[in-house]
């Protein structure tokens, strides 16, 4: 059940918000502690108009609410509100036990939620559960700040162990927990109709991107792991593909730092995830923890075990071969990260000659030894080559004098569409390959690995259409 959360400040404004979004929500939570002008007669009148379930919350300040008067006054208000007979009432876990019991027994038609909120830190969960579970409640809710994806995933696993438990991670790092609620069988989810009432709370437009209304316990989960990933367009293309196939699957974003990766993947395997995209700065470390034969990984398939792949290299080669054959071509890879290595591996298979050039000279030389090719720092410029590929998240660094006239220039960055590197290459009369093409190619290959029923051409066309208008805002990279 999806609750649309309304905050007032008046009943009239709340009514307008609810009626304008009625087709998208299953129920309404009235955050009455945030209302400035609360008229119980008007509220009763509005309840009669609504044909969907209602939830009342009168949260005190120390639990993240807005009710600033005394606890005695609040309890009196709660009793008055119960007389309006909402379908649900949210009461804090530590409210006076005798008061909770009294409400529970005297209002058999109201289903009570026992809730715990912590906006500052991630607490020890066992003591919280002990305090939360009471016989005088029908549902239980934990909403706590998560400083990492590990904490957020631990919270989700908790919901699997207990019936009628809602777990919500607060903050941007845990926003994905809100999307997974119906998949993990949680009875309730919450969405802001206008103003967020908790850090990381989703708005309706975001839920529509993720096809939230169709998510259920049989939905397969796919996700992007990396940091930063806030502006990634991967959810747009992958969820569009799932929608086109009418496939019961969700693609979300999980922020993950390098030092969290191993534990994050371990926890993910205990949840209904079927695949992962891996982006910067995790590709090389993912190869290590999955025992991959490759040095860089950007795709995981999860069944009874994890299988790792890299689609960056294949995607780049597909784009390049539309312009030229690669045999005997001299290719400069600017950068020494995961995407550079993936492209090098595939290009060497095509009998191209590779040179790694990196601002950190030692890293390029190390890769040159591994791939038995040439490598060094920017002192290798100017040099002769047929193709130059920017494999760093910062295309601005490549100087105009380093770009050979009339060569092929490719960027792995797909936002903005025209990077500074490609602008410089255009002035040198180069043939250009934009990052968007590589992004689509590698995403197509990921979908094929995840069992897409669409052909590569169908996937390309669909993704290209979905990206219209998006590829010109922030600077993103496949790195």
Short mmCIF file of C-alpha atoms in Angstrom, two decimals:
data_model
loop_
_atom_site.label_atom_id
_atom_site.label_comp_id
_atom_site.label_asym_id
_atom_site.label_seq_id
_atom_site.Cartn_x
_atom_site.Cartn_y
_atom_site.Cartn_z
CA UNK A 1 0.00 0.00 0.00
CA UNK A 2 1.44 3.36 -1.08
CA UNK A 3 0.72 6.27 1.26
CA UNK A 4 0.82 9.76 -0.20
CA UNK A 5 2.12 12.01 2.58
CA UNK A 6 0.44 15.40 3.05
CA UNK A 7 1.77 18.11 5.36
CA UNK A 8 -0.83 20.87 5.09
CA UNK A 9 -0.36 23.52 6.31
CA UNK A 10 -4.19 23.56 6.11
CA UNK A 11 -6.93 21.01 5.41
CA UNK A 12 -7.92 22.92 2.27
CA UNK A 13 -4.42 22.72 0.80
CA UNK A 14 -4.12 19.06 1.80
CA UNK A 15 -7.40 18.27 0.03
CA UNK A 16 -6.19 19.92 -3.18
CA UNK A 17 -2.95 17.91 -3.09
CA UNK A 18 -4.71 14.61 -2.45
CA UNK A 19 -7.36 15.05 -5.14
CA UNK A 20 -4.76 16.04 -7.75
CA UNK A 21 -2.74 12.84 -7.16
CA UNK A 22 -5.50 10.41 -6.25
CA UNK A 23 -4.90 8.08 -9.21
CA UNK A 24 -1.29 7.44 -8.15
CA UNK A 25 -1.70 6.57 -4.47
CA UNK A 26 -3.48 3.87 -2.47
CA UNK A 27 -3.87 5.75 0.82
CA UNK A 28 -3.09 9.07 2.54
CA UNK A 29 -0.90 9.83 5.54
CA UNK A 30 -1.86 13.07 7.26
CA UNK A 31 1.24 14.45 9.00
CA UNK A 32 -0.94 16.43 11.37
CA UNK A 33 2.05 17.52 13.46
CA UNK A 34 3.12 19.67 10.49
CA UNK A 35 -0.26 21.34 9.97
CA UNK A 36 -0.45 24.96 11.11
CA UNK A 37 -4.21 25.37 10.84
CA UNK A 38 -5.76 22.07 12.00
CA UNK A 39 -9.55 22.18 12.04
CA UNK A 40 -11.02 18.83 13.18
CA UNK A 41 -14.43 19.61 11.66
CA UNK A 42 -12.83 20.24 8.27
CA UNK A 43 -10.69 17.12 8.67
CA UNK A 44 -13.77 15.00 9.43
CA UNK A 45 -15.48 16.42 6.36
CA UNK A 46 -12.48 15.57 4.17
CA UNK A 47 -12.34 12.00 5.48
CA UNK A 48 -15.94 11.49 4.36
CA UNK A 49 -14.98 12.54 0.81
CA UNK A 50 -12.01 10.17 0.59
CA UNK A 51 -12.67 6.61 -0.51
CA UNK A 52 -9.13 5.44 0.26
CA UNK A 53 -7.55 4.47 3.61
CA UNK A 54 -6.18 7.20 5.86
CA UNK A 55 -3.31 7.29 8.35
CA UNK A 56 -2.89 9.89 11.10
CA UNK A 57 0.50 10.85 12.50
CA UNK A 58 1.11 13.41 15.24
CA UNK A 59 4.87 13.10 15.61
CA UNK A 60 6.73 14.79 18.46
CA UNK A 61 9.92 16.73 17.75
CA UNK A 62 12.45 14.29 19.20
CA UNK A 63 11.20 11.66 16.73
CA UNK A 64 11.54 14.01 13.76
CA UNK A 65 8.09 15.56 13.93
CA UNK A 66 6.71 19.05 14.34
CA UNK A 67 4.52 18.82 17.44
CA UNK A 68 6.08 21.26 19.91
CA UNK A 69 3.55 21.31 22.76
CA UNK A 70 3.68 19.17 25.90
CA UNK A 71 3.32 15.39 25.78
CA UNK A 72 0.16 15.63 27.86
CA UNK A 73 -1.40 17.92 25.25
CA UNK A 74 -0.27 15.61 22.44
CA UNK A 75 -1.86 12.54 24.04
CA UNK A 76 -5.12 14.46 24.45
CA UNK A 77 -4.98 15.42 20.76
CA UNK A 78 -4.35 11.80 19.77
CA UNK A 79 -7.45 10.68 21.69
CA UNK A 80 -9.53 13.34 19.93
CA UNK A 81 -8.15 12.30 16.54
CA UNK A 82 -8.98 8.64 17.21
CA UNK A 83 -12.62 9.67 17.48
CA UNK A 84 -12.47 10.48 13.75
CA UNK A 85 -11.71 6.77 13.16
CA UNK A 86 -8.86 6.87 10.63
CA UNK A 87 -7.92 3.47 9.22
CA UNK A 88 -4.39 3.67 10.66
CA UNK A 89 -2.64 5.60 13.43
CA UNK A 90 1.14 5.88 13.84
CA UNK A 91 2.34 5.97 17.46
CA UNK A 92 5.97 6.18 18.59
CA UNK A 93 7.49 3.02 20.04
CA UNK A 94 8.06 4.64 23.45
CA UNK A 95 4.65 6.22 23.94
CA UNK A 96 3.20 5.48 27.39
CA UNK A 97 2.35 1.71 27.30
CA UNK A 98 -0.88 2.11 29.26
CA UNK A 99 -2.01 4.84 26.84
CA UNK A 100 -1.20 2.66 23.81
CA UNK A 101 -3.11 -0.28 25.32
CA UNK A 102 -6.10 1.92 26.07
CA UNK A 103 -6.25 3.23 22.48
CA UNK A 104 -5.73 -0.25 21.05
CA UNK A 105 -8.57 -1.80 23.04
CA UNK A 106 -11.02 1.09 22.67
CA UNK A 107 -10.54 1.53 18.89
CA UNK A 108 -10.79 -1.95 17.34
CA UNK A 109 -11.31 -0.56 13.83
CA UNK A 110 -8.05 1.44 13.85
CA UNK A 111 -4.85 -0.42 12.92
CA UNK A 112 -1.95 0.95 14.93
CA UNK A 113 1.66 1.30 13.79
CA UNK A 114 4.44 1.20 16.38
CA UNK A 115 7.28 3.31 14.95
CA UNK A 116 10.89 4.22 15.69
CA UNK A 117 12.72 7.10 14.00
CA UNK A 118 16.37 8.13 14.19
CA UNK A 119 17.44 10.91 11.84
CA UNK A 120 21.01 11.15 13.17
CA UNK A 121 22.55 7.69 13.22
CA UNK A 122 22.14 3.98 12.55
CA UNK A 123 21.38 2.34 15.92
CA UNK A 124 21.92 -1.20 17.13
CA UNK A 125 18.87 -2.90 15.70
CA UNK A 126 18.20 -5.68 18.22
CA UNK A 127 17.40 -3.32 21.15
CA UNK A 128 15.23 -1.23 18.81
CA UNK A 129 13.23 -4.29 17.79
CA UNK A 130 12.74 -5.33 21.41
CA UNK A 131 11.35 -1.89 22.24
CA UNK A 132 9.33 -1.67 19.02
CA UNK A 133 7.42 -4.94 19.16
CA UNK A 134 4.32 -4.62 21.32
CA UNK A 135 1.14 -6.70 21.37
CA UNK A 136 -0.85 -3.48 21.10
CA UNK A 137 0.10 -2.71 17.49
CA UNK A 138 -0.70 -4.26 14.13
CA UNK A 139 2.34 -3.03 12.18
CA UNK A 140 5.89 -1.94 13.03
CA UNK A 141 8.09 0.68 11.38
CA UNK A 142 11.80 1.51 11.66
CA UNK A 143 13.10 4.62 9.86
CA UNK A 144 16.77 5.35 10.57
CA UNK A 145 19.64 7.32 9.08
CA UNK A 146 21.99 5.22 6.94
CA UNK A 147 25.49 6.51 6.27
CA UNK A 148 26.32 3.67 3.88
CA UNK A 149 24.77 1.18 1.50
CA UNK A 150 25.78 -1.58 3.92
CA UNK A 151 23.55 -0.17 6.65
CA UNK A 152 20.71 0.26 4.16
CA UNK A 153 20.99 -3.34 2.98
CA UNK A 154 21.13 -4.61 6.57
CA UNK A 155 17.89 -2.75 7.18
CA UNK A 156 16.25 -4.43 4.19
CA UNK A 157 17.35 -7.87 5.35
CA UNK A 158 15.70 -7.16 8.69
CA UNK A 159 12.34 -6.73 6.99
CA UNK A 160 12.66 -10.22 5.49
CA UNK A 161 12.85 -11.74 8.97
CA UNK A 162 9.76 -10.13 10.48
CA UNK A 163 6.15 -9.99 9.34
CA UNK A 164 4.42 -6.60 9.17
CA UNK A 165 7.71 -4.71 9.58
CA UNK A 166 8.43 -1.63 7.46
CA UNK A 167 12.10 -0.61 7.29
CA UNK A 168 13.09 2.72 5.74
CA UNK A 169 16.62 4.02 5.27
CA UNK A 170 16.81 7.80 5.68
CA UNK A 171 19.20 9.83 3.54
CA UNK A 172 20.36 9.77 -0.07
CA UNK A 173 22.55 6.67 0.38
CA UNK A 174 19.50 4.66 1.42
CA UNK A 175 16.88 6.03 -0.96
CA UNK A 176 16.76 2.72 -2.81
CA UNK A 177 15.29 1.03 0.29
CA UNK A 178 12.03 2.87 -0.40
CA UNK A 179 11.82 1.38 -3.90
CA UNK A 180 12.40 -2.18 -2.73
CA UNK A 181 9.68 -2.15 -0.05
CA UNK A 182 6.93 -3.88 -2.10
CA UNK A 183 9.42 -6.40 -3.49
CA UNK A 184 10.39 -7.45 0.02
CA UNK A 185 6.77 -7.76 1.10
CA UNK A 186 6.57 -4.69 3.31
CA UNK A 187 2.94 -3.68 3.89
CA UNK A 188 3.44 0.08 3.40
CA UNK A 189 5.49 2.57 1.38
CA UNK A 190 5.48 6.37 1.53
CA UNK A 191 5.78 9.08 -1.11
CA UNK A 192 5.80 12.87 -0.80
CA UNK A 193 2.90 14.53 -2.58
CA UNK A 194 4.55 17.93 -2.31
CA UNK A 195 7.21 18.46 0.36
CA UNK A 196 9.59 15.80 1.65
CA UNK A 197 8.97 14.87 5.29
CA UNK A 198 12.11 12.72 5.58
CA UNK A 199 15.60 12.73 3.98
CA UNK A 200 15.63 10.75 0.74
CA UNK A 201 11.85 10.49 0.50
CA UNK A 202 10.77 9.96 -3.10
CA UNK A 203 8.31 12.07 -5.06
CA UNK A 204 5.62 10.65 -7.35
CA UNK A 205 7.47 11.45 -10.57
CA UNK A 206 10.42 9.33 -9.42
CA UNK A 207 8.16 6.41 -8.53
CA UNK A 208 6.69 6.48 -12.03
CA UNK A 209 10.18 6.17 -13.55
CA UNK A 210 10.68 3.00 -11.51
CA UNK A 211 7.18 1.60 -12.32
CA UNK A 212 6.53 1.40 -8.60
CA UNK A 213 2.85 0.49 -8.97
CA UNK A 214 3.65 -2.92 -10.48
CA UNK A 215 6.44 -3.95 -8.09
CA UNK A 216 5.69 -7.08 -6.07
CA UNK A 217 7.45 -9.94 -4.23
CA UNK A 218 8.29 -11.70 -7.52
CA UNK A 219 10.00 -8.64 -9.07
CA UNK A 220 13.65 -9.18 -10.01
CA UNK A 221 16.04 -6.44 -8.84
CA UNK A 222 18.90 -4.98 -10.89
CA UNK A 223 21.04 -2.07 -9.73
CA UNK A 224 23.91 0.28 -10.48
CA UNK A 225 26.76 0.30 -7.95
CA UNK A 226 29.25 3.16 -7.85
CA UNK A 227 30.03 6.55 -6.38
CA UNK A 228 28.97 9.13 -7.44
CA UNK A 229 25.91 7.88 -9.33
CA UNK A 230 23.28 10.51 -8.51
CA UNK A 231 23.06 11.81 -12.11
CA UNK A 232 23.42 8.46 -13.89
CA UNK A 233 20.96 7.82 -16.71
CA UNK A 234 21.18 4.03 -16.43
CA UNK A 235 17.82 3.70 -14.60
CA UNK A 236 16.10 5.55 -17.44
CA UNK A 237 17.27 3.17 -20.17
CA UNK A 238 17.12 -0.11 -18.25
CA UNK A 239 13.68 0.49 -16.74
CA UNK A 240 12.44 1.52 -20.20
CA UNK A 241 13.65 -1.82 -21.56
CA UNK A 242 11.94 -3.75 -18.76
CA UNK A 243 8.75 -1.82 -19.45
CA UNK A 244 8.88 -2.48 -23.21
CA UNK A 245 9.24 -6.21 -22.54
CA UNK A 246 6.55 -6.13 -19.82
CA UNK A 247 9.21 -7.72 -17.66
CA UNK A 248 8.70 -7.88 -13.90
CA UNK A 249 11.98 -6.20 -13.01
CA UNK A 250 13.34 -3.02 -11.41
CA UNK A 251 16.64 -1.18 -11.97
CA UNK A 252 17.74 1.16 -9.17
CA UNK A 253 20.87 2.99 -7.96
CA UNK A 254 22.90 2.00 -4.90
CA UNK A 255 25.71 4.39 -3.87
CA UNK A 256 28.70 2.27 -2.88
CA UNK A 257 32.22 3.31 -1.87
CA UNK A 258 35.26 1.13 -2.57
CA UNK A 259 35.64 0.05 1.04
CA UNK A 260 31.99 -1.08 1.13
CA UNK A 261 32.00 -3.13 -2.07
CA UNK A 262 32.75 -6.65 -0.78
CA UNK A 263 30.21 -6.49 2.06
CA UNK A 264 27.67 -4.75 -0.18
CA UNK A 265 27.84 -7.55 -2.77
CA UNK A 266 27.61 -10.15 0.00
CA UNK A 267 24.40 -8.57 1.35
CA UNK A 268 22.96 -8.14 -2.15
CA UNK A 269 23.26 -11.89 -2.72
CA UNK A 270 20.88 -12.43 0.21
CA UNK A 271 18.19 -10.34 -1.51
CA UNK A 272 16.34 -10.94 -4.82
CA UNK A 273 18.95 -9.22 -7.02
CA UNK A 274 19.58 -10.75 -10.45
CA UNK A 275 22.18 -8.40 -11.89
CA UNK A 276 24.39 -5.37 -11.27
CA UNK A 277 25.99 -2.64 -13.34
CA UNK A 278 29.35 -1.53 -11.93
CA UNK A 279 30.67 1.98 -12.52
CA UNK A 280 33.44 4.22 -11.19
CA UNK A 281 35.43 3.65 -9.05
CA UNK A 282 34.57 -0.02 -8.50
CA UNK A 283 35.33 -1.84 -11.76
CA UNK A 284 38.80 -3.11 -10.94
CA UNK A 285 37.96 -4.05 -7.35
CA UNK A 286 34.84 -5.89 -8.52
CA UNK A 287 37.04 -8.00 -10.79
CA UNK A 288 39.10 -8.97 -7.74
CA UNK A 289 36.25 -9.87 -5.39
CA UNK A 290 34.41 -11.87 -8.07
CA UNK A 291 37.63 -13.70 -9.03
CA UNK A 292 37.24 -12.56 -12.63
CA UNK A 293 39.82 -13.41 -15.26
CA UNK A 294 39.41 -9.83 -16.48
CA UNK A 295 41.09 -6.89 -14.76
CA UNK A 296 37.96 -4.75 -14.94
CA UNK A 297 34.27 -5.65 -14.59
CA UNK A 298 31.14 -3.59 -15.30
CA UNK A 299 28.40 -6.23 -15.28
CA UNK A 300 27.37 -8.98 -12.87
CA UNK A 301 24.81 -11.72 -13.44
CA UNK A 302 23.51 -13.17 -10.17
CA UNK A 303 21.97 -16.63 -10.01
CA UNK A 304 23.15 -19.35 -7.64
CA UNK A 305 26.57 -17.76 -8.14
CA UNK A 306 27.94 -14.47 -9.49
CA UNK A 307 29.28 -14.31 -13.05
CA UNK A 308 31.24 -11.22 -14.12
CA UNK A 309 31.58 -9.53 -17.51
CA UNK A 310 32.78 -6.29 -19.07
CA UNK A 311 30.66 -4.75 -21.83
CA UNK A 312 32.58 -1.45 -22.07
CA UNK A 313 35.18 -2.87 -24.44
CA UNK A 314 32.64 -4.53 -26.72
CA UNK A 315 30.57 -1.35 -26.79
CA UNK A 316 33.58 0.75 -27.79
CA UNK A 317 34.68 -1.65 -30.51
CA UNK A 318 31.17 -1.71 -32.00
CA UNK A 319 31.22 2.09 -32.21
CA UNK A 320 34.72 2.20 -33.70
CA UNK A 321 34.04 -0.46 -36.33
CA UNK A 322 31.26 1.68 -37.75
CA UNK A 323 34.02 4.15 -38.68
CA UNK A 324 36.96 1.91 -39.61
CA UNK A 325 38.58 -1.50 -39.42
CA UNK A 326 40.86 -1.82 -36.39
CA UNK A 327 43.56 -4.17 -37.64
CA UNK A 328 46.97 -2.43 -37.53
CA UNK A 329 45.39 0.84 -36.35
CA UNK A 330 47.28 2.86 -33.73
CA UNK A 331 45.03 3.66 -30.77
CA UNK A 332 45.86 6.03 -27.90
CA UNK A 333 43.89 5.39 -24.71
CA UNK A 334 44.01 8.45 -22.47
CA UNK A 335 43.49 7.11 -18.96
CA UNK A 336 44.39 3.93 -17.14
CA UNK A 337 41.20 2.89 -15.35
CA UNK A 338 38.70 0.12 -15.90
CA UNK A 339 37.20 1.36 -19.15
CA UNK A 340 40.64 1.90 -20.74
CA UNK A 341 41.62 -1.66 -19.90
CA UNK A 342 38.36 -3.08 -21.24
CA UNK A 343 38.80 -1.25 -24.56
CA UNK A 344 42.46 -2.27 -24.78
CA UNK A 345 41.62 -5.94 -24.33
CA UNK A 346 39.03 -5.93 -27.12
CA UNK A 347 41.14 -3.77 -29.46
CA UNK A 348 44.15 -6.07 -29.10
CA UNK A 349 41.91 -8.96 -30.15
CA UNK A 350 41.30 -6.97 -33.34
CA UNK A 351 45.10 -6.65 -33.84
CA UNK A 352 45.23 -2.94 -33.10
CA UNK A 353 48.34 -1.27 -31.62
CA UNK A 354 47.65 0.23 -28.18
CA UNK A 355 49.34 3.07 -26.29
CA UNK A 356 48.24 3.93 -22.74
CA UNK A 357 48.83 7.57 -21.81
CA UNK A 358 48.00 8.71 -18.30
CA UNK A 359 48.69 11.72 -16.10
CA UNK A 360 50.14 9.26 -13.59
CA UNK A 361 52.90 7.84 -15.76
CA UNK A 362 53.55 4.78 -13.60
CA UNK A 363 50.00 3.45 -13.95
CA UNK A 364 50.17 3.64 -17.74
CA UNK A 365 53.52 1.86 -17.79
CA UNK A 366 52.17 -0.84 -15.49
CA UNK A 367 49.29 -1.48 -17.91
CA UNK A 368 51.69 -1.45 -20.84
CA UNK A 369 53.54 -4.37 -19.25
CA UNK A 370 50.31 -6.28 -18.61
CA UNK A 371 49.00 -5.81 -22.15
CA UNK A 372 52.43 -5.91 -23.83
CA UNK A 373 52.04 -2.56 -25.49
CA UNK A 374 53.35 0.99 -25.14
CA UNK A 375 52.60 3.28 -22.20
CA UNK A 376 53.72 6.43 -20.42
CA UNK A 377 52.83 9.93 -19.28
CA UNK A 378 51.68 12.96 -21.25
CA UNK A 379 55.28 13.48 -22.37
CA UNK A 380 54.49 10.92 -25.11
CA UNK A 381 52.41 13.62 -26.81
CA UNK A 382 52.58 14.63 -29.60
CA UNK A 383 52.58 11.22 -31.27
CA UNK A 384 51.13 9.67 -34.40
CA UNK A 385 47.96 7.60 -34.11
CA UNK A 386 44.73 6.79 -35.94
CA UNK A 387 42.36 6.84 -32.99
CA UNK A 388 42.35 8.65 -29.64
CA UNK A 389 39.89 7.71 -26.89
CA UNK A 390 39.33 9.69 -23.71
CA UNK A 391 38.89 7.14 -20.91
CA UNK A 392 38.83 9.58 -17.99
CA UNK A 393 35.91 11.41 -16.37
CA UNK A 394 37.63 14.73 -17.15
CA UNK A 395 37.79 15.30 -20.94
CA UNK A 396 38.92 18.92 -20.46
CA UNK A 397 42.46 17.81 -19.63
CA UNK A 398 43.33 16.71 -23.19
CA UNK A 399 45.14 19.57 -24.92
CA UNK A 400 44.32 20.59 -28.47
CA UNK A 401 47.93 20.11 -29.60
CA UNK A 402 47.78 16.46 -28.51
CA UNK A 403 44.99 15.70 -31.01
CA UNK A 404 46.10 14.52 -34.45
CA UNK A 405 44.19 16.14 -37.34
CA UNK A 406 41.79 13.90 -39.27
CA UNK A 407 41.94 11.05 -36.73
CA UNK A 408 38.98 9.33 -35.04
CA UNK A 409 38.23 10.83 -31.61
CA UNK A 410 36.00 9.01 -29.13
CA UNK A 411 34.85 10.10 -25.67
CA UNK A 412 33.56 7.76 -22.95
CA UNK A 413 31.85 10.70 -21.23
CA UNK A 414 28.23 11.02 -22.38
CA UNK A 415 27.19 14.23 -20.64
CA UNK A 416 27.53 16.85 -21.95
CA UNK A 417 27.10 15.51 -25.47
CA UNK A 418 29.74 17.91 -26.78
CA UNK A 419 32.65 17.58 -24.34
CA UNK A 420 35.58 19.98 -24.51
CA UNK A 421 37.70 17.15 -25.91
CA UNK A 422 35.28 16.51 -28.78
CA UNK A 423 34.98 20.24 -29.49
CA UNK A 424 38.77 20.42 -29.87
CA UNK A 425 38.76 17.28 -32.05
CA UNK A 426 36.03 18.75 -34.27
CA UNK A 427 38.24 21.76 -34.97
CA UNK A 428 40.98 19.33 -36.03
CA UNK A 429 38.61 17.80 -38.61
CA UNK A 430 38.40 14.52 -36.68
CA UNK A 431 35.68 11.90 -37.08
CA UNK A 432 33.79 11.96 -33.78
CA UNK A 433 32.26 9.18 -31.68
CA UNK A 434 30.16 10.56 -28.85
CA UNK A 435 30.00 8.99 -25.40
CA UNK A 436 26.27 8.40 -25.78
CA UNK A 437 26.94 5.76 -28.45
CA UNK A 438 29.33 3.86 -26.21
CA UNK A 439 26.94 4.17 -23.25
CA UNK A 440 24.08 2.69 -25.28
CA UNK A 441 26.24 -0.10 -26.73
CA UNK A 442 27.46 -1.29 -23.34
CA UNK A 443 23.95 -1.06 -21.85
CA UNK A 444 22.57 -3.13 -24.75
CA UNK A 445 25.13 -5.84 -24.00
CA UNK A 446 24.19 -5.75 -20.32
CA UNK A 447 20.54 -6.30 -21.19
CA UNK A 448 21.48 -9.26 -23.38
CA UNK A 449 23.41 -10.78 -20.48
CA UNK A 450 20.36 -10.26 -18.24
CA UNK A 451 18.15 -12.20 -20.63
CA UNK A 452 16.43 -9.48 -22.67
CA UNK A 453 14.07 -10.82 -25.32
CA UNK A 454 14.66 -7.79 -27.57
CA UNK A 455 17.20 -7.80 -30.39
CA UNK A 456 20.29 -5.58 -30.22
CA UNK A 457 18.80 -3.24 -32.83
CA UNK A 458 15.53 -2.96 -30.89
CA UNK A 459 17.43 -2.27 -27.67
CA UNK A 460 19.59 0.39 -29.36
CA UNK A 461 16.59 2.20 -30.82
CA UNK A 462 14.67 2.10 -27.54
CA UNK A 463 17.58 3.39 -25.46
CA UNK A 464 18.46 6.09 -27.97
CA UNK A 465 14.87 7.33 -27.93
CA UNK A 466 14.73 7.39 -24.11
CA UNK A 467 17.94 9.43 -23.91
CA UNK A 468 16.67 12.22 -26.17
CA UNK A 469 16.87 15.44 -24.18
CA UNK A 470 18.85 13.93 -21.33
CA UNK A 471 22.40 13.90 -22.66
CA UNK A 472 23.32 17.53 -22.12
CA UNK A 473 23.25 18.42 -18.44
CA UNK A 474 25.96 17.02 -16.16
CA UNK A 475 29.31 15.39 -16.86
CA UNK A 476 29.05 11.61 -16.67
CA UNK A 477 31.50 8.91 -17.62
CA UNK A 478 31.63 5.16 -18.09
CA UNK A 479 34.69 5.16 -15.85
#
